[in-house]
Amino acid sequence: MRTVLLASTLLLAAGSAMAQTTPDPSILTPERVFANPSLNGPVAQGVSLSPDGQLVAFLRAREDDVSVLDLWAAPTGAGEPFKLIDARALVPDAGELSEAEKARRERMRISQRGVVEYSWDEQGRFILAPLEGDIYLASRADQSVRRLTTTAADEIDAKVSPKGNFVSYVRDQDLVIQDLATNTETPITTDGDGLITWATAEFIAQEEMDRDTGYWWSPDETFIALQRTDESTVDIVPRLDITGGGARTVEQRYPRAGRPNAVVELYVQDRAAGTRVKVDLGANADIYLARVNWSQDGKTLYVQRQSRDQKTLDLLSVDPATGTSTVIATQTSTAWVPLTNDFKTLKDGTFIWSSEESGWRHLYRYARDGRRIGAITSGQFPVKGLNGVNEATGEVFFIASMKDGQEQPIEQQMFRTSLDGVTPVAVTPAGGWWGVSMNRTATAYVGNYTDLETPPQSGLYQADGTFVRWIEQNRLDERHPMFPYLARRQAPTFGTLQSHGETLVWQMTTPPGFDPSKTYPVVMQVYGGPSGGGVKVGWQPATNQLLTEAGYIVFRLDNRGEGDRSAAFKQALYLKMGQPEVEDQVLAADYLRSLPYVDKDRIAVMGWSYGGFMSLMMGTEPKMGLAGILAGAPPTEWSLYDTHYTERFMSTPEGNVEGYAASDVIPRLPNLTGRLLLMHGMADDNVILENSTRVVDALQARSTPFELMLWPGQRHGVRGNERQLAQWRIYLDFLDRTIGTRSHTP
């Protein structure tokens, strides 16, 4: 009998006798996965080069507590990395964060404490780091650390001004700047209170638009563009914030699909004169402030304005002195226009902007007046991000999953082309997954690399790909935390399936000692929604090994709508979320059942967030025939979710009645084919708990057995080693009872 590895002791029932066994030290356990130090090894996070390329800064988890980050730095020449800010030394006992900062970190998916973010000034003299609600400034010259604020309120979204003369931050919903020479504070706004907030990205921008800030310095420090948010128009959605110590009602302003958004305005503050002008964003106030950028000479403010239906994206050229604006370029789509961070202004007044008009995301160069000069990239692949531009050489660097001009979804590299659009050349080697952060002049970059046999490692490289030095080599040797478990670590294999003319990629990992003459249960991992995709040639999560050690085949398919692919691939789910994705997962289940080593009756699915929605949709699809369904924090009726995300893919509930009805989980519950485990955080302010309680109510009304695990105090994820250990013990126990050993015990 195979045993679920939930403890280091195996209990063998023989009457009341208990036999002790010696645990195999090569077998990975949940207790080790959720312990210190991390099994991923010393991974550098948030790595960035100083503007002059002479110093690298990065965040590193403490070995004694992976939930706390310190700020480290390393010279790009000779010398070893050193700790610049020790979070525990400066703040030994971290207090409670404000609700505004908790919400902001939740939106940014920051789950750790300590130094969780930092920023350079454009001169590279200082690094600014918020730490537990106050602001610290590290000087590069002498490595000293200076505390700038000591207030009871949290200072959030702190920045060093471009020339390094000021520090700015938001406190109590107002923007404040501090003169570093005199240590004097000057409030830029003073009426932030209640439902009025200055210089902070609103909920929708943070959660769905990949915009975490609400103010922008001009390069010469003359102006500050800042947004004003009025939430009085947004519906109040009361929710219980339930913790282990009690409960409180939160009157959350939550913009649900089809309902009013916050009113967002943009202003430009003349810092020296103290005057402020309103930017003309057009007559229609029901729009999204998508992106804000300055020209390099500081004379033009560029604003990307997205229509409420997200089918139009206008680029506005704004005079910062008067606030007058002109639309100089427009992108349109019959589905939606995606937002990117590819906009970059150049010294000569031209700028780079990406578009999907060809069916693939590519880079284009524009004149100052919005006239298109020409394409920088082209081909049957999407550009995933603009990394940098060397204006002295005309070189343009970008990230893509591409080989010979064709998409290669499971790998990722950086490429080099020119402003004139020559054939791209790979800068980083093929065979794995690269992430890149370049310095401002694009003469050097930090490369973050991983593959199936290489945990995440960071190195410094010249722009041509020449290796300079390691930042975190993270060598997988006998000193690595994962080393004792490598012998039983199984690498996934990859394959493809065809669906409606599209190629879907999948990966499969088999248990240690896999014997193809035997049959095995399968765990299908799923996200399924619009994202970067999960199938890739990269270091696999340690939790996958927990599943293979328990005897399961682990399978993942990136269905249509998922992954940075063509516009057509992504738009397959337009107006019908939960339909093409489930159809593709049915295709995957049929493929699995065609394999002689898969037990056709023992297949389960597990997913969180959109993956939780997919788990419920798949578990109520008779063609899937699942035995176990693990659904975490699932959206279960899309009219309960927020405007920008939901309306992008589904329009409004009034405009797409049929699509919303088809994606509602409740009417599908009579078709539930297997045992259900439902999980949700009891303080979730993203996918509100109501999404799960309506499922609980419907199942109870039908007298349908199911299992429920609620997490007091947790938001849209389960945080901390202890709770995650509990989560995975529950997962493994549930799987063992539904598709594992105990599911077949007489």
CSV table of N, CA and C in Angstrom, one decimal, residues 355-480:
chain,number,residue,atom,x,y,z
A,355,SER,N,1.9,47.0,-30.7
A,355,SER,CA,0.6,46.9,-31.2
A,355,SER,C,0.3,45.4,-31.6
A,356,GLU,N,-0.9,45.0,-31.5
A,356,GLU,CA,-1.3,43.6,-32.0
A,356,GLU,C,-2.0,43.7,-33.3
A,357,GLU,N,-2.0,44.8,-34.0
A,357,GLU,CA,-2.8,44.9,-35.2
A,357,GLU,C,-2.4,43.9,-36.3
A,358,SER,N,-1.2,43.3,-36.3
A,358,SER,CA,-0.9,42.3,-37.3
A,358,SER,C,-1.3,40.9,-36.9
A,359,GLY,N,-1.9,40.8,-35.7
A,359,GLY,CA,-2.3,39.5,-35.1
A,359,GLY,C,-1.3,39.0,-34.1
A,360,TRP,N,-0.1,39.7,-34.1
A,360,TRP,CA,0.9,39.4,-33.1
A,360,TRP,C,1.4,40.7,-32.5
A,361,ARG,N,1.8,40.7,-31.2
A,361,ARG,CA,2.3,41.9,-30.6
A,361,ARG,C,3.7,42.2,-31.1
A,362,HIS,N,3.8,43.4,-31.7
A,362,HIS,CA,5.1,43.8,-32.3
A,362,HIS,C,5.4,45.3,-32.0
A,363,LEU,N,6.7,45.6,-32.1
A,363,LEU,CA,7.2,47.0,-31.8
A,363,LEU,C,7.2,47.8,-33.0
A,364,TYR,N,6.8,49.1,-32.9
A,364,TYR,CA,6.8,50.1,-33.9
A,364,TYR,C,7.4,51.4,-33.5
A,365,ARG,N,8.0,52.1,-34.4
A,365,ARG,CA,8.6,53.4,-34.1
A,365,ARG,C,7.7,54.5,-34.6
A,366,TYR,N,7.5,55.6,-33.8
A,366,TYR,CA,6.6,56.7,-34.2
A,366,TYR,C,7.3,58.0,-34.1
A,367,ALA,N,6.9,59.0,-34.9
A,367,ALA,CA,7.4,60.3,-34.8
A,367,ALA,C,6.7,61.0,-33.6
A,368,ARG,N,7.2,62.1,-33.1
A,368,ARG,CA,6.6,62.8,-32.0
A,368,ARG,C,5.1,63.1,-32.2
A,369,ASP,N,4.7,63.4,-33.4
A,369,ASP,CA,3.3,63.7,-33.7
A,369,ASP,C,2.4,62.5,-33.8
A,370,GLY,N,3.0,61.3,-33.6
A,370,GLY,CA,2.2,60.1,-33.7
A,370,GLY,C,2.2,59.4,-35.0
A,371,ARG,N,2.9,60.0,-36.0
A,371,ARG,CA,3.0,59.3,-37.3
A,371,ARG,C,3.9,58.1,-37.2
A,372,ARG,N,3.4,57.0,-37.8
A,372,ARG,CA,4.3,55.8,-37.7
A,372,ARG,C,5.4,55.8,-38.7
A,373,ILE,N,6.6,55.6,-38.2
A,373,ILE,CA,7.8,55.6,-39.0
A,373,ILE,C,8.1,54.2,-39.6
A,374,GLY,N,7.9,53.2,-38.8
A,374,GLY,CA,8.1,51.8,-39.4
A,374,GLY,C,8.0,50.8,-38.3
A,375,ALA,N,8.0,49.5,-38.7
A,375,ALA,CA,8.0,48.3,-37.8
A,375,ALA,C,9.4,48.0,-37.4
A,376,ILE,N,9.6,47.7,-36.1
A,376,ILE,CA,10.9,47.3,-35.5
A,376,ILE,C,11.0,45.8,-35.5
A,377,THR,N,9.8,45.1,-35.2
A,377,THR,CA,9.8,43.7,-35.2
A,377,THR,C,8.6,43.2,-36.1
A,378,SER,N,8.7,42.0,-36.6
A,378,SER,CA,7.6,41.4,-37.3
A,378,SER,C,7.8,39.9,-37.4
A,379,GLY,N,6.8,39.1,-37.7
A,379,GLY,CA,6.9,37.7,-37.7
A,379,GLY,C,5.7,37.0,-37.0
A,380,GLN,N,5.7,35.6,-37.1
A,380,GLN,CA,4.7,34.8,-36.5
A,380,GLN,C,5.0,34.5,-35.0
A,381,PHE,N,5.3,35.5,-34.2
A,381,PHE,CA,5.6,35.4,-32.8
A,381,PHE,C,5.2,36.7,-32.1
A,382,PRO,N,4.9,36.6,-30.8
A,382,PRO,CA,4.6,37.9,-30.1
A,382,PRO,C,5.9,38.4,-29.3
A,383,VAL,N,6.1,39.7,-29.4
A,383,VAL,CA,7.1,40.3,-28.5
A,383,VAL,C,6.4,40.3,-27.1
A,384,LYS,N,7.1,39.9,-26.1
A,384,LYS,CA,6.6,39.8,-24.8
A,384,LYS,C,6.9,41.0,-23.9
A,385,GLY,N,8.0,41.8,-24.3
A,385,GLY,CA,8.3,43.0,-23.6
A,385,GLY,C,9.5,43.7,-24.2
A,386,LEU,N,9.5,45.0,-24.1
A,386,LEU,CA,10.6,45.8,-24.6
A,386,LEU,C,11.6,45.9,-23.4
A,387,ASN,N,12.8,45.5,-23.6
A,387,ASN,CA,13.8,45.5,-22.5
A,387,ASN,C,14.6,46.8,-22.4
A,388,GLY,N,15.0,47.3,-23.6
A,388,GLY,CA,15.8,48.5,-23.6
A,388,GLY,C,16.2,48.9,-25.0
A,389,VAL,N,16.7,50.2,-25.1
A,389,VAL,CA,17.1,50.7,-26.4
A,389,VAL,C,18.5,51.4,-26.2
A,390,ASN,N,19.5,51.0,-26.9
A,390,ASN,CA,20.8,51.7,-26.9
A,390,ASN,C,20.7,52.8,-28.0
A,391,GLU,N,20.4,54.0,-27.6
A,391,GLU,CA,20.2,55.1,-28.6
A,391,GLU,C,21.5,55.4,-29.3
A,392,ALA,N,22.7,55.1,-28.7
A,392,ALA,CA,24.0,55.4,-29.4
A,392,ALA,C,24.2,54.5,-30.6
A,393,THR,N,23.7,53.2,-30.5
A,393,THR,CA,23.9,52.2,-31.6
A,393,THR,C,22.7,51.9,-32.3
A,394,GLY,N,21.5,52.4,-31.8
A,394,GLY,CA,20.3,52.1,-32.5
A,394,GLY,C,19.8,50.7,-32.2
A,395,GLU,N,20.3,50.0,-31.3
A,395,GLU,CA,19.9,48.6,-31.0
A,395,GLU,C,18.7,48.6,-30.1
A,396,VAL,N,17.8,47.7,-30.3
A,396,VAL,CA,16.6,47.5,-29.6
A,396,VAL,C,16.6,46.0,-29.0
A,397,PHE,N,16.3,45.9,-27.7
A,397,PHE,CA,16.3,44.6,-27.1
A,397,PHE,C,14.9,44.2,-26.6
A,398,PHE,N,14.5,43.0,-26.8
A,398,PHE,CA,13.2,42.6,-26.4
A,398,PHE,C,13.2,41.1,-26.1
A,399,ILE,N,12.1,40.7,-25.3
A,399,ILE,CA,11.9,39.3,-24.9
A,399,ILE,C,10.9,38.7,-25.8
A,400,ALA,N,11.1,37.4,-26.2
A,400,ALA,CA,10.2,36.7,-27.0
A,400,ALA,C,10.4,35.2,-26.8
A,401,SER,N,9.3,34.4,-27.1
A,401,SER,CA,9.4,33.0,-27.2
A,401,SER,C,9.4,32.7,-28.7
A,402,MET,N,10.6,32.6,-29.3
A,402,MET,CA,10.6,32.6,-30.8
A,402,MET,C,11.9,31.8,-31.3
A,403,LYS,N,11.7,31.1,-32.4
A,403,LYS,CA,12.8,30.4,-33.0
A,403,LYS,C,12.6,30.6,-34.5
A,404,ASP,N,13.6,31.1,-35.2
A,404,ASP,CA,13.5,31.3,-36.7
A,404,ASP,C,12.2,32.0,-37.1
A,405,GLY,N,11.8,33.0,-36.4
A,405,GLY,CA,10.7,33.8,-36.7
A,405,GLY,C,9.4,33.2,-36.4
A,406,GLN,N,9.3,32.1,-35.7
A,406,GLN,CA,8.1,31.4,-35.4
A,406,GLN,C,8.0,31.3,-33.9
A,407,GLU,N,6.8,31.3,-33.3
A,407,GLU,CA,6.7,31.2,-31.9
A,407,GLU,C,7.1,29.8,-31.3
A,408,GLN,N,7.7,29.9,-30.2
A,408,GLN,CA,8.2,28.7,-29.4
A,408,GLN,C,7.8,28.8,-28.0
A,409,PRO,N,6.5,28.5,-27.7
A,409,PRO,CA,5.9,29.0,-26.4
A,409,PRO,C,6.6,28.5,-25.1
A,410,ILE,N,7.3,27.4,-25.2
A,410,ILE,CA,7.8,26.8,-23.9
A,410,ILE,C,9.2,27.3,-23.5
A,411,GLU,N,9.8,28.1,-24.4
A,411,GLU,CA,11.1,28.7,-24.0
A,411,GLU,C,11.1,30.3,-24.2
A,412,GLN,N,12.0,31.0,-23.6
A,412,GLN,CA,12.0,32.4,-23.7
A,412,GLN,C,13.4,33.0,-23.7
A,413,GLN,N,13.7,33.9,-24.6
A,413,GLN,CA,15.0,34.5,-24.7
A,413,GLN,C,14.9,36.0,-24.9
A,414,MET,N,16.1,36.6,-24.8
A,414,MET,CA,16.2,38.0,-25.2
A,414,MET,C,16.8,38.1,-26.6
A,415,PHE,N,16.3,39.0,-27.4
A,415,PHE,CA,16.7,39.2,-28.8
A,415,PHE,C,17.2,40.7,-29.0
A,416,ARG,N,18.0,40.8,-30.0
A,416,ARG,CA,18.4,42.2,-30.4
A,416,ARG,C,18.1,42.5,-31.8
A,417,THR,N,17.5,43.6,-32.1
A,417,THR,CA,17.3,44.1,-33.4
A,417,THR,C,17.7,45.6,-33.5
A,418,SER,N,17.2,46.3,-34.4
A,418,SER,CA,17.5,47.7,-34.5
A,418,SER,C,16.3,48.6,-34.7
A,419,LEU,N,16.4,49.9,-34.6
A,419,LEU,CA,15.3,50.8,-34.8
A,419,LEU,C,14.8,50.7,-36.2
A,420,ASP,N,15.6,50.2,-37.1
A,420,ASP,CA,15.3,50.1,-38.5
A,420,ASP,C,14.6,48.7,-38.8
A,421,GLY,N,14.5,47.8,-37.8
A,421,GLY,CA,13.8,46.6,-38.0
A,421,GLY,C,14.6,45.5,-38.7
A,422,VAL,N,15.9,45.3,-38.4
A,422,VAL,CA,16.6,44.2,-39.1
A,422,VAL,C,16.2,42.9,-38.4
A,423,THR,N,16.6,41.8,-39.0
A,423,THR,CA,16.3,40.4,-38.5
A,423,THR,C,16.8,40.3,-37.1
A,424,PRO,N,16.0,39.9,-36.1
A,424,PRO,CA,16.4,39.8,-34.7
A,424,PRO,C,17.5,38.7,-34.6
A,425,VAL,N,18.4,38.9,-33.6
A,425,VAL,CA,19.5,38.0,-33.3
A,425,VAL,C,19.3,37.7,-31.8
A,426,ALA,N,19.4,36.4,-31.5
A,426,ALA,CA,19.3,36.0,-30.1
A,426,ALA,C,20.5,36.5,-29.3
A,427,VAL,N,20.3,37.1,-28.1
A,427,VAL,CA,21.4,37.5,-27.3
A,427,VAL,C,21.6,36.4,-26.2
A,428,THR,N,20.6,35.9,-25.7
A,428,THR,CA,20.7,34.8,-24.7
A,428,THR,C,20.6,33.4,-25.3
A,429,PRO,N,21.2,32.4,-24.8
A,429,PRO,CA,21.1,31.1,-25.4
A,429,PRO,C,19.7,30.5,-25.3
A,430,ALA,N,19.4,29.6,-26.2
A,430,ALA,CA,18.1,28.9,-26.2
A,430,ALA,C,18.2,27.7,-25.2
A,431,GLY,N,17.0,27.1,-24.9
A,431,GLY,CA,17.0,25.9,-24.1
A,431,GLY,C,16.4,26.1,-22.7
A,432,GLY,N,16.0,27.3,-22.4
A,432,GLY,CA,15.4,27.5,-21.1
A,432,GLY,C,14.6,28.8,-21.1
A,433,TRP,N,14.5,29.4,-19.9
A,433,TRP,CA,13.6,30.6,-19.7
A,433,TRP,C,14.4,31.7,-19.1
A,434,TRP,N,14.5,32.8,-19.9
A,434,TRP,CA,15.2,34.0,-19.5
A,434,TRP,C,14.3,35.2,-19.1
A,435,GLY,N,14.6,35.9,-18.1
A,435,GLY,CA,14.0,37.2,-17.8
A,435,GLY,C,15.2,38.2,-17.7
A,436,VAL,N,15.0,39.4,-18.2
A,436,VAL,CA,16.0,40.3,-18.3
A,436,VAL,C,15.7,41.7,-17.8
A,437,SER,N,16.6,42.3,-17.1
A,437,SER,CA,16.5,43.7,-16.7
A,437,SER,C,17.7,44.5,-17.1
A,438,MET,N,17.5,45.5,-18.0
A,438,MET,CA,18.7,46.2,-18.6
A,438,MET,C,18.9,47.5,-17.9
A,439,ASN,N,20.1,48.1,-18.0
A,439,ASN,CA,20.3,49.4,-17.5
A,439,ASN,C,19.7,50.4,-18.4
A,440,ARG,N,19.7,51.7,-18.0
A,440,ARG,CA,19.0,52.7,-18.8
A,440,ARG,C,19.6,52.9,-20.2
A,441,THR,N,20.9,52.7,-20.4
A,441,THR,CA,21.5,52.9,-21.7
A,441,THR,C,21.6,51.7,-22.5
A,442,ALA,N,21.1,50.5,-21.9
A,442,ALA,CA,21.0,49.3,-22.7
A,442,ALA,C,22.4,48.8,-23.1
A,443,THR,N,23.4,49.0,-22.2
A,443,THR,CA,24.7,48.5,-22.5
A,443,THR,C,25.1,47.3,-21.6
A,444,ALA,N,24.2,46.9,-20.7
A,444,ALA,CA,24.4,45.8,-19.8
A,444,ALA,C,23.0,45.3,-19.3
A,445,TYR,N,23.0,44.1,-18.9
A,445,TYR,CA,21.7,43.6,-18.3
A,445,TYR,C,21.9,42.5,-17.3
A,446,VAL,N,20.9,42.4,-16.4
A,446,VAL,CA,20.9,41.3,-15.5
A,446,VAL,C,20.0,40.2,-16.1
A,447,GLY,N,20.6,39.0,-16.2
A,447,GLY,CA,19.9,37.9,-16.8
A,447,GLY,C,19.4,36.9,-15.7
A,448,ASN,N,18.2,36.7,-15.7
A,448,ASN,CA,17.6,35.7,-14.7
A,448,ASN,C,17.3,34.4,-15.5
A,449,TYR,N,17.9,33.3,-15.2
A,449,TYR,CA,17.8,32.1,-16.1
A,449,TYR,C,17.4,30.9,-15.3
A,450,THR,N,16.6,30.1,-15.9
A,450,THR,CA,16.2,28.8,-15.3
A,450,THR,C,15.9,27.8,-16.4
A,451,ASP,N,16.2,26.5,-16.1
A,451,ASP,CA,15.7,25.4,-17.0
A,451,ASP,C,15.3,24.3,-16.1
A,452,LEU,N,15.1,23.1,-16.7
A,452,LEU,CA,14.6,22.0,-15.9
A,452,LEU,C,15.6,21.5,-14.9
A,453,GLU,N,16.8,21.7,-15.1
A,453,GLU,CA,17.9,21.3,-14.2
A,453,GLU,C,18.6,22.4,-13.5
A,454,THR,N,18.1,23.6,-13.7
A,454,THR,CA,18.8,24.8,-13.2
A,454,THR,C,17.8,25.6,-12.4
A,455,PRO,N,18.0,25.7,-11.0
A,455,PRO,CA,17.2,26.7,-10.3
A,455,PRO,C,17.4,28.1,-10.7
A,456,PRO,N,16.5,29.0,-10.4
A,456,PRO,CA,16.7,30.4,-10.8
A,456,PRO,C,18.1,31.0,-10.4
A,457,GLN,N,18.8,31.5,-11.4
A,457,GLN,CA,20.1,32.1,-11.1
A,457,GLN,C,20.2,33.5,-11.8
A,458,SER,N,21.0,34.4,-11.3
A,458,SER,CA,21.1,35.7,-11.8
A,458,SER,C,22.5,36.0,-12.1
A,459,GLY,N,22.8,36.6,-13.3
A,459,GLY,CA,24.1,37.0,-13.6
A,459,GLY,C,24.1,38.3,-14.3
A,460,LEU,N,25.3,39.0,-14.4
A,460,LEU,CA,25.4,40.2,-15.0
A,460,LEU,C,26.1,40.0,-16.4
A,461,TYR,N,25.6,40.6,-17.4
A,461,TYR,CA,26.0,40.4,-18.8
A,461,TYR,C,26.2,41.7,-19.5
A,462,GLN,N,27.1,41.8,-20.5
A,462,GLN,CA,27.2,42.9,-21.4
A,462,GLN,C,26.0,42.7,-22.4
A,463,ALA,N,25.7,43.8,-23.1
A,463,ALA,CA,24.6,43.8,-24.0
A,463,ALA,C,24.7,42.8,-25.1
A,464,ASP,N,25.9,42.3,-25.4
A,464,ASP,CA,26.0,41.3,-26.5
A,464,ASP,C,25.9,39.9,-25.9
A,465,GLY,N,25.7,39.8,-24.7
A,465,GLY,CA,25.5,38.5,-24.1
A,465,GLY,C,26.7,37.9,-23.3
A,466,THR,N,27.8,38.7,-23.4
A,466,THR,CA,29.1,38.3,-22.7
A,466,THR,C,28.8,38.3,-21.2
A,467,PHE,N,29.2,37.2,-20.5
A,467,PHE,CA,29.0,37.0,-19.1
A,467,PHE,C,30.1,37.9,-18.4
A,468,VAL,N,29.6,38.6,-17.3
A,468,VAL,CA,30.5,39.4,-16.5
A,468,VAL,C,30.8,38.8,-15.2
A,469,ARG,N,29.7,38.6,-14.4
A,469,ARG,CA,29.8,38.0,-13.1
A,469,ARG,C,28.5,37.5,-12.6
A,470,TRP,N,28.6,36.6,-11.6
A,470,TRP,CA,27.3,36.1,-11.0
A,470,TRP,C,26.8,37.1,-10.0
A,471,ILE,N,25.5,37.2,-9.9
A,471,ILE,CA,24.9,37.9,-8.8
A,471,ILE,C,24.4,36.9,-7.8
A,472,GLU,N,23.7,35.9,-8.2
A,472,GLU,CA,23.4,34.7,-7.5
A,472,GLU,C,23.5,33.5,-8.4
A,473,GLN,N,24.6,32.7,-8.3
A,473,GLN,CA,24.8,31.6,-9.1
A,473,GLN,C,23.8,30.5,-8.8
A,474,ASN,N,23.5,30.3,-7.5
A,474,ASN,CA,22.6,29.3,-7.1
A,474,ASN,C,22.9,27.9,-7.6
A,475,ARG,N,24.2,27.6,-7.4
A,475,ARG,CA,24.7,26.3,-7.9
A,475,ARG,C,24.0,25.1,-7.3
A,476,LEU,N,23.6,24.2,-8.1
A,476,LEU,CA,22.9,23.0,-7.6
A,476,LEU,C,23.9,21.9,-7.2
A,477,ASP,N,24.7,22.2,-6.1
A,477,ASP,CA,25.7,21.3,-5.6
A,477,ASP,C,25.2,20.7,-4.3
A,478,GLU,N,26.1,20.0,-3.6
A,478,GLU,CA,25.8,19.4,-2.4
A,478,GLU,C,25.4,20.3,-1.3
A,479,ARG,N,25.7,21.6,-1.4
A,479,ARG,CA,25.3,22.6,-0.4
A,479,ARG,C,23.9,23.2,-0.7
A,480,HIS,N,23.4,22.9,-1.8
A,480,HIS,CA,22.1,23.4,-2.2
A,480,HIS,C,21.0,22.8,-1.4
